[in-house]
XYZ file of C-alpha atoms in Angstrom:
739
model
C -15.563 13.711 8.394
C -14.966 10.012 8.898
C -17.443 7.394 7.720
C -18.106 3.864 8.855
C -20.362 1.499 10.786
C -20.640 0.955 14.520
C -20.455 -2.773 15.304
C -23.412 -3.722 17.553
C -21.402 -6.591 19.077
C -19.307 -4.022 20.905
C -22.281 -2.927 22.985
C -23.336 -6.444 23.864
C -19.917 -7.639 24.840
C -18.919 -4.646 26.956
C -21.949 -5.300 29.174
C -20.507 -8.714 30.029
C -16.797 -8.015 30.063
C -14.274 -5.413 29.062
C -12.252 -7.658 26.793
C -10.022 -8.743 29.627
C -10.120 -11.916 31.651
C -9.799 -9.856 34.822
C -13.003 -7.863 34.257
C -15.525 -10.112 36.020
C -18.824 -9.060 37.483
C -20.024 -10.303 40.798
C -22.525 -8.863 43.193
C -23.089 -10.149 46.700
C -24.595 -8.861 49.912
C -21.222 -8.908 51.672
C -19.680 -6.890 48.824
C -22.464 -4.314 48.989
C -22.168 -4.045 52.774
C -18.435 -3.489 52.455
C -19.262 -0.462 50.354
C -21.680 1.144 52.794
C -19.245 4.054 53.395
C -19.758 5.000 49.768
C -23.463 5.572 50.413
C -22.440 8.917 51.872
C -20.871 9.623 48.497
C -24.326 9.549 46.971
C -25.415 12.213 49.435
C -22.295 14.217 48.684
C -23.162 14.273 44.981
C -26.667 15.529 45.640
C -28.314 16.056 42.265
C -25.123 15.606 40.277
C -24.617 12.674 37.926
C -21.446 10.653 37.530
C -20.900 10.594 33.764
C -18.496 7.978 32.423
C -16.704 8.845 29.196
C -14.095 6.983 27.195
C -13.366 5.114 23.976
C -15.306 1.993 22.982
C -13.950 -0.928 24.959
C -12.963 1.183 27.978
C -15.570 -0.522 30.162
C -17.987 2.350 30.755
C -21.105 0.177 30.874
C -19.676 -2.500 33.158
C -18.062 -0.010 35.508
C -21.171 2.185 35.502
C -23.374 -0.693 36.628
C -21.008 -1.507 39.477
C -20.940 2.127 40.630
C -24.716 2.309 40.416
C -25.036 -0.627 42.798
C -22.386 0.705 45.172
C -24.247 4.010 45.451
C -27.747 2.564 45.207
C -28.191 4.911 42.262
C -29.909 4.406 38.923
C -27.728 3.566 35.943
C -28.364 5.079 32.519
C -26.759 3.620 29.420
C -26.975 6.300 26.730
C -27.009 3.776 23.883
C -29.867 1.695 25.297
C -31.797 4.167 27.409
C -31.482 7.402 25.419
C -30.481 6.826 21.807
C -32.492 3.712 20.994
C -35.476 4.928 23.021
C -35.467 8.266 21.195
C -35.008 6.744 17.741
C -37.119 3.600 18.193
C -34.404 1.691 16.411
C -30.999 0.250 17.197
C -27.855 2.340 17.024
C -26.621 0.216 14.114
C -29.850 0.804 12.185
C -29.688 4.549 12.778
C -26.109 4.709 11.642
C -26.960 2.800 8.494
C -29.921 5.093 7.838
C -28.237 8.511 8.187
C -24.527 7.875 7.705
C -21.628 8.703 9.993
C -21.618 12.496 9.695
C -25.344 12.924 10.281
C -25.245 10.238 12.983
C -23.005 12.340 15.230
C -25.420 15.263 14.934
C -28.467 13.089 15.620
C -26.672 11.463 18.551
C -25.950 14.885 20.050
C -29.594 15.953 19.693
C -30.804 12.766 21.363
C -28.431 13.341 24.277
C -30.326 16.553 25.021
C -33.178 14.307 26.155
C -31.111 13.119 29.115
C -32.840 14.507 32.201
C -31.739 12.691 35.354
C -30.003 13.570 38.592
C -28.094 11.582 41.178
C -27.494 8.871 38.595
C -24.601 7.084 36.914
C -24.500 7.685 33.164
C -22.452 5.769 30.594
C -21.881 7.767 27.409
C -21.297 6.252 24.016
C -17.742 6.414 22.724
C -18.738 9.055 20.176
C -20.921 11.294 22.400
C -18.000 13.633 23.218
C -17.705 14.554 19.540
C -20.908 16.619 19.777
C -20.458 19.889 21.683
C -24.128 20.689 22.329
C -24.807 17.276 23.832
C -21.743 17.409 26.079
C -22.505 20.908 27.310
C -25.940 19.642 28.334
C -24.448 16.640 30.158
C -21.843 18.719 32.006
C -24.448 21.109 33.433
C -25.562 18.437 35.850
C -22.729 15.946 35.816
C -19.147 15.224 36.772
C -17.530 13.776 33.651
C -15.039 11.008 34.430
C -12.681 9.966 31.639
C -11.787 6.271 31.707
C -8.352 6.582 30.138
C -7.254 3.249 28.705
C -4.122 3.268 26.496
C -4.948 2.893 22.817
C -2.956 -0.367 22.397
C -5.067 -1.951 25.171
C -8.278 -0.707 23.516
C -7.138 -2.171 20.200
C -6.503 -5.524 21.878
C -9.937 -5.485 23.495
C -11.671 -4.583 20.238
C -9.837 -7.384 18.443
C -11.005 -9.848 21.087
C -14.553 -8.656 20.440
C -13.911 -8.913 16.687
C -14.712 -5.226 16.240
C -12.889 -3.822 13.248
C -14.694 -0.504 12.773
C -16.092 2.208 15.060
C -18.134 5.365 14.523
C -16.186 8.008 12.636
C -13.763 5.562 11.058
C -13.673 5.874 7.300
C -11.968 3.921 4.519
C -8.198 4.022 4.888
C -8.416 5.117 8.528
C -7.147 2.659 11.120
C -8.701 2.104 14.524
C -5.487 3.489 16.018
C -5.933 6.725 14.068
C -9.552 7.230 15.049
C -8.773 6.497 18.701
C -6.056 9.146 18.615
C -8.420 11.540 16.841
C -11.043 11.123 19.562
C -8.630 11.948 22.388
C -8.968 15.661 21.688
C -12.667 15.439 22.588
C -12.071 13.419 25.741
C -9.485 15.995 26.840
C -11.933 18.798 26.174
C -14.837 17.491 28.218
C -13.557 15.553 31.205
C -13.595 16.917 34.737
C -11.433 14.161 36.188
C -9.429 11.320 34.691
C -9.077 7.714 35.857
C -6.067 5.813 34.539
C -7.070 2.220 33.812
C -3.909 0.171 33.889
C -3.537 -3.157 32.137
C -5.177 -6.054 33.972
C -7.213 -3.936 36.380
C -10.620 -5.341 37.299
C -13.863 -3.521 36.671
C -14.438 -3.361 40.435
C -11.068 -1.682 40.911
C -11.872 0.837 38.171
C -15.167 1.585 39.910
C -13.271 2.192 43.161
C -10.938 4.583 41.373
C -13.869 6.449 39.833
C -15.444 6.963 43.248
C -12.178 8.133 44.749
C -11.708 10.509 41.832
C -15.212 11.933 42.221
C -14.720 12.380 45.942
C -11.431 14.191 45.276
C -13.152 16.380 42.698
C -15.923 17.283 45.137
C -13.630 17.783 48.119
C -11.449 20.666 46.922
C -11.026 21.780 50.544
C -8.595 18.899 51.076
C -6.189 20.317 48.488
C -4.882 23.131 50.653
C -1.374 24.569 50.752
C 0.563 25.557 53.841
C 3.752 27.470 54.483
C 6.909 25.568 55.357
C 6.888 27.766 58.477
C 3.274 27.121 59.497
C 2.910 26.303 63.169
C 0.948 23.138 63.835
C -1.074 24.535 66.734
C -2.197 27.624 64.862
C -2.890 25.817 61.608
C -6.118 24.258 62.826
C -7.479 27.300 64.637
C -6.866 29.610 61.702
C -7.846 27.155 58.992
C -11.056 28.883 57.971
C -9.300 32.203 57.482
C -5.886 31.167 56.237
C -6.387 28.129 53.973
C -4.538 28.589 50.692
C -5.021 26.677 47.473
C -3.011 26.097 44.323
C -4.149 29.354 42.728
C -3.187 31.269 45.883
C 0.256 29.673 45.946
C 0.775 30.583 42.279
C -0.343 34.182 42.651
C 1.319 34.961 45.977
C 4.584 33.159 45.289
C 5.988 33.470 48.802
C 3.974 32.705 51.925
C 3.184 35.712 54.145
C 5.408 34.397 56.954
C 8.427 34.165 54.632
C 8.123 30.424 54.126
C 7.444 28.522 50.910
C 4.128 26.993 49.914
C 3.801 23.194 49.899
C 0.695 20.996 49.490
C -0.545 20.114 52.955
C -1.405 16.523 52.015
C 1.746 16.019 49.963
C 1.921 14.945 46.340
C -0.259 12.203 44.811
C 1.241 8.766 44.237
C 0.829 6.868 40.982
C 0.720 3.090 40.954
C 3.243 1.138 38.930
C 0.526 0.314 36.414
C -0.492 3.949 36.077
C 3.094 4.973 35.322
C 3.326 2.206 32.764
C 0.202 3.603 31.093
C 2.379 6.594 30.192
C 4.843 4.487 28.220
C 4.463 5.508 24.607
C 2.828 8.819 25.539
C 4.258 12.108 24.328
C 5.918 14.506 26.743
C 2.884 16.785 26.483
C 0.510 13.941 27.348
C 2.646 12.926 30.312
C 2.742 16.502 31.560
C -1.025 16.799 31.317
C -1.735 13.589 33.216
C 0.809 14.224 35.977
C -0.231 17.845 36.488
C -3.945 16.965 36.505
C -3.286 14.921 39.632
C -1.408 17.777 41.286
C -3.700 20.698 40.382
C -7.317 20.552 41.519
C -9.856 21.281 38.746
C -11.407 24.004 40.891
C -8.137 25.917 40.432
C -7.466 24.954 36.813
C -9.979 22.753 34.945
C -8.445 19.884 32.993
C -9.481 21.327 29.630
C -7.858 24.672 30.420
C -4.746 22.916 31.666
C -4.483 21.016 28.386
C -4.595 24.252 26.392
C -1.755 25.628 28.498
C 0.350 22.474 28.311
C -0.132 22.185 24.566
C 0.813 25.840 24.087
C 3.877 25.523 26.324
C 5.324 22.390 24.723
C 3.769 22.520 21.282
C 5.997 24.679 19.074
C 8.620 26.329 21.273
C 11.144 23.493 21.540
C 13.754 22.504 18.970
C 13.299 18.785 19.762
C 9.888 17.153 19.406
C 10.654 14.926 22.403
C 11.029 18.114 24.530
C 13.357 16.448 27.077
C 15.072 13.493 25.360
C 17.391 11.039 27.083
C 20.677 10.312 25.303
C 23.180 7.572 26.117
C 26.559 9.091 26.992
C 28.865 6.284 28.030
C 28.687 3.107 30.097
C 25.732 3.331 32.461
C 25.455 7.121 32.119
C 22.608 8.873 30.312
C 22.043 12.564 29.675
C 18.631 14.141 30.209
C 18.810 17.002 27.700
C 16.891 19.915 29.180
C 18.187 22.634 26.864
C 15.948 22.375 23.799
C 13.682 25.247 24.836
C 13.805 28.807 23.468
C 16.397 30.068 25.972
C 18.494 26.871 26.034
C 18.216 25.883 29.693
C 16.155 23.583 31.897
C 14.239 26.611 33.181
C 12.236 26.623 29.935
C 10.562 23.335 30.871
C 8.759 25.168 33.680
C 8.714 28.734 32.427
C 6.985 28.054 29.136
C 4.054 26.793 31.235
C 4.142 28.794 34.458
C 3.141 32.178 32.920
C -0.060 30.637 31.527
C -0.931 29.158 34.931
C -0.226 32.507 36.540
C -2.324 34.486 34.054
C -5.233 32.073 34.549
C -5.099 32.177 38.360
C -4.829 35.926 38.965
C -7.942 38.099 39.363
C -8.791 39.603 36.000
C -9.132 43.131 37.382
C -5.695 43.342 39.058
C -2.180 44.247 37.925
C 0.727 42.025 38.908
C 4.460 42.640 38.899
C 6.660 39.548 38.847
C 9.949 39.953 40.728
C 12.763 37.624 39.699
C 16.266 37.067 41.026
C 18.445 35.068 38.656
C 21.865 33.494 38.683
C 21.731 33.401 34.898
C 19.221 31.110 33.226
C 15.996 31.991 35.057
C 16.037 35.604 33.892
C 15.810 35.023 30.153
C 13.463 32.048 30.619
C 11.022 34.143 32.678
C 11.173 37.065 30.274
C 10.680 34.796 27.257
C 7.839 32.840 28.877
C 5.848 35.902 29.894
C 6.453 37.515 26.497
C 4.416 34.696 24.895
C 1.218 35.503 26.790
C -1.798 36.988 25.079
C -1.657 40.779 24.729
C -4.546 41.194 27.139
C -2.586 39.276 29.774
C 0.620 41.205 29.127
C -1.244 44.447 29.794
C -1.836 43.405 33.408
C 1.365 41.442 34.082
C 4.853 42.973 34.120
C 8.194 41.325 34.918
C 11.438 42.703 36.334
C 14.478 40.476 36.726
C 17.554 41.327 38.800
C 20.829 39.581 37.951
C 24.388 39.891 39.333
C 26.094 42.260 36.923
C 29.369 40.334 36.918
C 27.956 36.938 37.872
C 26.427 35.703 34.608
C 27.954 34.814 31.261
C 27.997 37.412 28.517
C 25.571 35.378 26.440
C 23.196 34.984 29.397
C 23.265 38.743 29.871
C 22.583 39.372 26.202
C 19.677 36.945 26.307
C 18.051 38.811 29.183
C 18.444 42.306 27.809
C 17.250 41.213 24.357
C 13.985 39.989 25.919
C 13.086 43.436 27.293
C 9.729 44.732 26.141
C 7.250 47.329 27.373
C 6.225 45.061 30.259
C 9.586 43.399 30.959
C 12.868 44.727 32.295
C 16.303 43.309 33.122
C 18.460 45.062 35.736
C 22.091 44.290 36.543
C 22.999 44.463 40.233
C 26.447 45.252 41.581
C 26.424 42.213 43.848
C 25.887 38.459 43.755
C 22.824 36.260 43.311
C 22.369 35.688 47.033
C 21.927 39.426 47.562
C 19.401 39.633 44.714
C 17.395 36.735 46.123
C 17.512 38.022 49.698
C 16.463 41.508 48.591
C 13.408 40.159 46.796
C 12.422 38.062 49.817
C 12.711 41.152 52.012
C 10.493 43.124 49.649
C 7.845 40.381 49.687
C 7.757 40.288 53.477
C 7.701 44.107 53.842
C 3.953 44.537 54.270
C 4.225 48.322 54.415
C 5.876 48.474 51.009
C 3.677 45.869 49.317
C 0.631 47.622 50.770
C 1.883 50.923 49.407
C 2.231 49.459 45.889
C -1.300 48.115 46.089
C -2.836 51.350 47.374
C -0.797 53.752 45.236
C -0.592 51.801 41.973
C -3.137 48.982 42.258
C -0.276 46.531 41.757
C 0.447 43.265 43.577
C 3.845 41.568 43.670
C 4.542 37.914 42.872
C 7.516 35.679 42.087
C 8.599 33.399 39.256
C 11.687 31.859 40.836
C 11.438 28.268 41.931
C 10.168 29.569 45.265
C 6.879 29.748 43.327
C 5.151 26.361 43.392
C 4.042 26.715 39.759
C 7.708 27.028 38.767
C 8.759 23.931 40.671
C 5.877 21.561 39.911
C 6.390 21.228 36.105
C 9.970 20.122 36.731
C 8.675 16.890 38.255
C 7.408 15.930 34.809
C 10.771 15.692 33.057
C 12.311 13.541 35.780
C 9.397 11.110 35.524
C 9.497 11.246 31.733
C 13.248 10.506 31.677
C 12.714 7.279 33.605
C 9.877 6.248 31.291
C 12.107 6.965 28.289
C 14.732 4.544 29.607
C 12.028 1.900 29.966
C 10.840 2.554 26.405
C 14.413 2.268 25.125
C 14.773 -1.148 26.771
C 17.555 0.023 29.073
C 15.575 -0.993 32.157
C 12.283 -2.628 33.031
C 9.757 -0.644 35.012
C 10.580 -0.991 38.689
C 14.349 -1.176 38.183
C 16.037 1.671 40.075
C 18.034 4.545 38.623
C 20.147 7.255 40.194
C 19.951 10.882 39.119
C 22.818 13.351 39.267
C 21.924 17.025 39.141
C 24.052 20.205 39.194
C 22.525 21.985 42.169
C 22.418 25.550 43.435
C 18.968 26.628 44.573
C 17.859 23.007 45.174
C 14.779 23.227 42.951
C 15.773 20.769 40.222
C 16.950 18.070 42.596
C 13.885 18.610 44.787
C 11.693 17.987 41.732
C 13.504 14.660 41.249
C 12.762 13.726 44.850
C 9.130 14.661 44.313
C 9.054 12.346 41.285
C 10.377 9.612 43.568
C 7.651 10.348 46.127
C 5.078 9.993 43.351
C 6.299 6.498 42.486
C 9.224 6.812 40.056
C 11.905 4.271 41.149
C 14.761 6.707 41.806
C 17.294 5.235 44.196
C 19.651 8.118 45.014
C 19.654 11.800 44.122
C 23.259 12.910 43.647
C 23.813 16.586 44.379
C 26.646 18.062 42.308
C 28.161 21.396 43.382
C 30.939 23.592 42.092
C 33.425 25.350 44.369
C 30.509 27.058 46.137
C 29.957 23.734 47.840
C 27.813 24.618 50.845
C 25.281 21.931 49.883
C 27.932 19.229 49.645
C 29.096 20.024 53.163
C 25.515 20.120 54.423
C 24.483 16.767 52.961
C 27.649 15.109 54.230
C 27.653 16.575 57.752
C 24.293 18.210 58.451
C 26.047 21.571 58.926
C 24.739 24.410 56.769
C 27.202 27.190 57.397
C 27.801 30.492 55.640
C 30.405 31.570 58.170
C 33.542 32.794 56.443
C 32.130 31.916 53.027
C 32.196 34.303 50.114
C 30.521 33.486 46.852
C 33.103 32.593 44.229
C 32.461 33.181 40.556
C 32.822 30.069 38.452
C 32.415 28.626 34.982
C 28.983 27.372 36.142
C 27.202 30.527 37.320
C 23.728 28.987 37.598
C 24.901 27.132 40.725
C 26.919 29.997 42.178
C 24.552 30.086 45.141
C 25.137 29.836 48.885
C 21.549 30.216 50.142
C 19.485 27.434 48.589
C 15.846 28.495 48.847
C 14.165 25.201 47.976
C 16.127 23.328 50.609
C 13.508 24.700 52.994
C 10.812 22.622 51.302
C 12.851 19.449 51.644
C 13.631 20.096 55.299
C 9.934 20.662 55.943
C 9.216 17.248 54.401
C 11.857 15.280 56.308
C 10.783 17.071 59.514
C 7.252 15.687 58.976
C 5.807 19.149 58.426
C 7.257 20.712 61.589
C 7.026 24.374 60.585
C 8.281 25.526 63.956
C 11.530 23.621 63.493
C 11.946 24.973 59.956
C 11.379 28.496 61.230
C 14.031 27.990 63.903
C 16.553 26.605 61.425
C 16.230 29.468 58.974
C 16.100 32.072 61.721
C 19.389 30.637 62.944
C 20.801 30.800 59.413
C 19.703 34.422 59.042
C 21.022 35.579 62.407
C 23.955 33.276 63.127
C 24.772 32.235 59.532
C 24.519 28.502 60.183
C 22.320 25.658 61.399
C 23.046 22.017 62.218
C 20.945 18.890 61.634
C 21.517 15.933 63.898
C 20.151 12.500 64.690
C 17.046 11.343 62.867
C 16.804 14.436 60.664
C 20.358 13.956 59.400
C 19.656 10.272 58.751
C 16.562 11.180 56.726
C 18.498 13.797 54.775
C 21.181 11.286 53.818
C 18.694 8.519 53.048
C 17.953 9.881 49.571
C 20.821 12.300 48.977
C 24.570 12.020 48.413
C 26.790 14.892 47.353
C 30.190 15.975 46.059
C 31.675 18.971 44.330
C 33.821 19.637 41.283
C 36.724 22.034 40.843
C 37.052 24.416 37.897
C 39.935 22.363 36.521
C 38.007 19.091 36.701
C 35.008 20.735 35.055
C 37.012 21.814 31.999
C 38.847 18.494 31.864
C 35.539 16.602 31.755
C 34.281 18.705 28.831
C 37.509 17.987 26.931
C 37.522 14.275 27.750
C 33.906 13.644 26.740
C 34.302 15.586 23.496
C 37.493 13.710 22.647
C 35.911 10.292 23.156
C 32.327 10.857 21.976
C 32.185 14.117 19.997
C 29.579 15.388 22.449
C 29.971 18.827 24.053
C 28.660 19.285 27.590
C 28.072 22.658 29.141
C 29.895 23.546 32.343
C 27.003 22.607 34.652
C 26.532 19.208 33.010
C 30.283 18.665 33.321
C 30.070 19.212 37.081
C 27.392 16.540 37.316
C 29.417 14.190 35.112
C 32.479 14.515 37.348
C 30.458 13.920 40.513
C 28.565 10.981 38.967
C 31.904 9.368 38.051
C 32.982 9.602 41.683
C 29.827 8.643 43.550
C 27.737 6.363 41.355
C 28.437 2.675 41.972
C 27.485 1.508 38.446
C 24.956 -1.029 39.732
C 22.150 0.869 37.976
C 21.870 3.566 35.313
C 22.497 7.181 36.302
C 20.599 9.997 34.587
C 22.664 13.175 34.480
C 20.642 16.363 34.126
C 22.089 18.392 31.276
C 20.666 21.687 32.445
C 21.943 24.100 29.794
C 23.256 24.167 26.253
C 26.999 24.633 25.952
C 26.408 27.603 23.615
C 25.531 29.725 26.653
C 29.019 29.265 28.058
C 31.094 29.426 24.899
C 34.278 31.001 26.381
C 34.627 28.284 29.031
C 33.847 25.537 26.510
C 36.394 26.904 24.041
C 38.941 26.991 26.844
C 38.103 23.402 27.757
C 38.480 22.249 24.168
C 41.886 23.964 24.080
C 41.181 25.941 20.959
C 44.063 28.315 20.395
C 42.261 31.464 19.288
C 39.111 32.544 21.094
C 37.408 35.393 19.262
C 35.890 38.101 21.395
C 32.215 38.531 20.452
C 29.687 35.944 21.624
C 28.409 35.507 18.077
C 31.860 34.770 16.685
C 32.464 32.316 19.545
C 29.390 30.329 18.533
C 30.415 30.352 14.892
C 33.813 28.996 15.932
C 32.199 26.171 17.910
C 29.887 25.411 15.010
C 32.868 24.906 12.738
C 33.736 21.765 14.727
C 30.424 20.078 13.740
C 29.601 19.476 17.407
C 27.013 17.175 18.897
C 24.502 18.598 19.662
C 24.645 21.482 17.171
C 24.953 25.082 18.350
C 21.582 26.241 19.688
C 19.875 28.029 16.819
C 17.725 30.155 19.108
C 20.832 31.627 20.703
C 22.344 32.276 17.301
C 19.231 34.157 16.230
C 19.189 36.174 19.462
C 22.809 37.213 19.092
C 22.377 38.141 15.434
C 19.558 40.514 16.387
C 20.951 42.053 19.544
C 24.540 42.486 20.594
C 24.320 46.104 21.756
C 21.035 46.530 23.598
C 20.947 48.807 26.627
C 19.965 47.837 30.143
C 20.066 49.418 33.586
C 22.455 48.747 36.437
C 21.686 49.388 40.090
C 23.577 49.364 43.375
C 23.254 46.592 45.931
C 20.726 48.638 47.865
C 17.090 47.989 48.794
C 16.035 51.543 47.952
C 17.553 51.176 44.481
C 15.538 47.977 43.952
C 12.344 49.755 44.982
C 12.978 52.656 42.606
C 13.334 50.264 39.666
C 10.157 48.442 40.691
C 8.132 51.639 40.893
C 9.566 52.947 37.625
C 8.395 49.840 35.728
C 4.954 50.046 37.333
C 4.601 53.686 36.334
C 5.925 53.178 32.813
C 3.832 50.096 32.069
C 0.603 50.010 34.063
C 0.066 53.753 34.131
C 0.691 53.854 30.370
C -1.704 50.986 29.695
C -4.495 52.432 31.782
């Protein structure tokens, strides 16, 4: 336990200002009248309190007084009105009398005396460190965390000449104790307000009220299908409104469309983004996702546990998704440091925890997955890390094209098989696997049969599931912030991103990051020889006529039907679900659709595209290795080639490195023109390792291959009935065995 003395000057000064020249108090009749609309907020809260929480110097007292006047509500300062009243002495005297450790206990007991409703309450900076006191406060309050970056707090405390705070012992810096306290703020807050540098107290108060209104108004956070009809949406709203938890559990909308938030994604201000400079990847993920997931669906404290579990120990790089300079104005966003060595891990280490939290505790769920290579092992690995109690009610089956993934990808998937997980090779391509799963989801007779016969509900973990797509926004935002931290750009300077694209999820996440305020100029779509997206972005024609899927060195983008494109079309069509339905009905029945006019202009406003041949892909791997010693995988090489062609070099370009080269060793060895290529995947990796490559061979893959080179798996025909038999077999073998 830390020891120290609370400086009484802190309390006095924060009532006047928040250590910033911009934090000025003024109250006038015209100001109060301007805030009359917020009087209804007081009625909305009813008997609830607004409880302000944050570190010393965050402005709780000043902001609380402003909110109290805006709402015509009483203001309670815990230090003055609870602690000192209870103790009949000042906080400083009490601290001196009992010492730091006992003080926190006494402070928590005193907080139990708080008995108000419909009020604004300002906690002390150390109140959150006592569980009993905070549980009492939360019973009748909405806890709002005023999140001020620690460097700004340090500056404010220095201005107030405060050099010690409660809990700070000898040899412990203010920075350390502020970091230590964050765990308690994360545990107790209901909603967070980011307080950017230079913001006025009045503006913080406004943000608090908006945050509380958002917290109270969960009905506004609905999800709709990309194929929802505008006329029917209003009339059926009471019966058909879906929320985040519904979108996670159901995966695919009942009408065959994809779920999207009806009100769009939240936008961060420039100052709020800059608050995340210096934050860890985990902290950035938490703050971004808190804005996108309503606490009614997943409370902030629960979300933090999931985020910390997902990104805490499972990645080989502590930065999770680091940005590395490649050459010139090109930077690599390394997304392969997760357990299965692909960008899918960034979402699929988190998504299973969200799914397990959102599903009804009394139901069984079977996750259906179609994979072009990387998703399969990432899903199986992610769900294998759930608690045993969750694994008993969640099973996963992944279907992959038998001859359409690399040998190492296949070995990864079959090595992840457990009692509740299964990998099945299909004698067809990825598009068939994906279409088959969509057909199963929309076959109400079959899904109803599984529910009635086995008590099992189906869901999805592909990027058609919103919980798979949403976490990908984080690494695109984080990459930009990393460039700012490195001094490559200043915040507000634009960047381009270039992404190897098949199912359109990764590049869509980049566009979502742009919508949320990250200054991305252009999203460059990089295709291989299966270049249907390149043609579409250039011409507006999405045509499958006469096209056959061609196997390539980059199997993860060997896709002709890009599922997440539907979400983007829904956005540029201003939510016109009828138009989206028509487009994809045309694609299904006539194998093409055409965008024209304003829609085509909107499509091309943010997107440019090109494709890369097999020869150019291998040549790029060889060229980069020869000049830098860095080995790219085949998908990253595609993006590198396309970035070289399309990017005008007037701003940095961030190339998404979506997989580790170890997963595609034969192609990489061919590119590097190594004479003898040994046959087993394990020996191929050892051969690559002998070249001392940058980055090193992925150790997780090495461990997987050492354990399992001869595991068995099942193969099925490209037939819907065969799919159904495998689904029912897993249900019977797992859920019937468990129960």
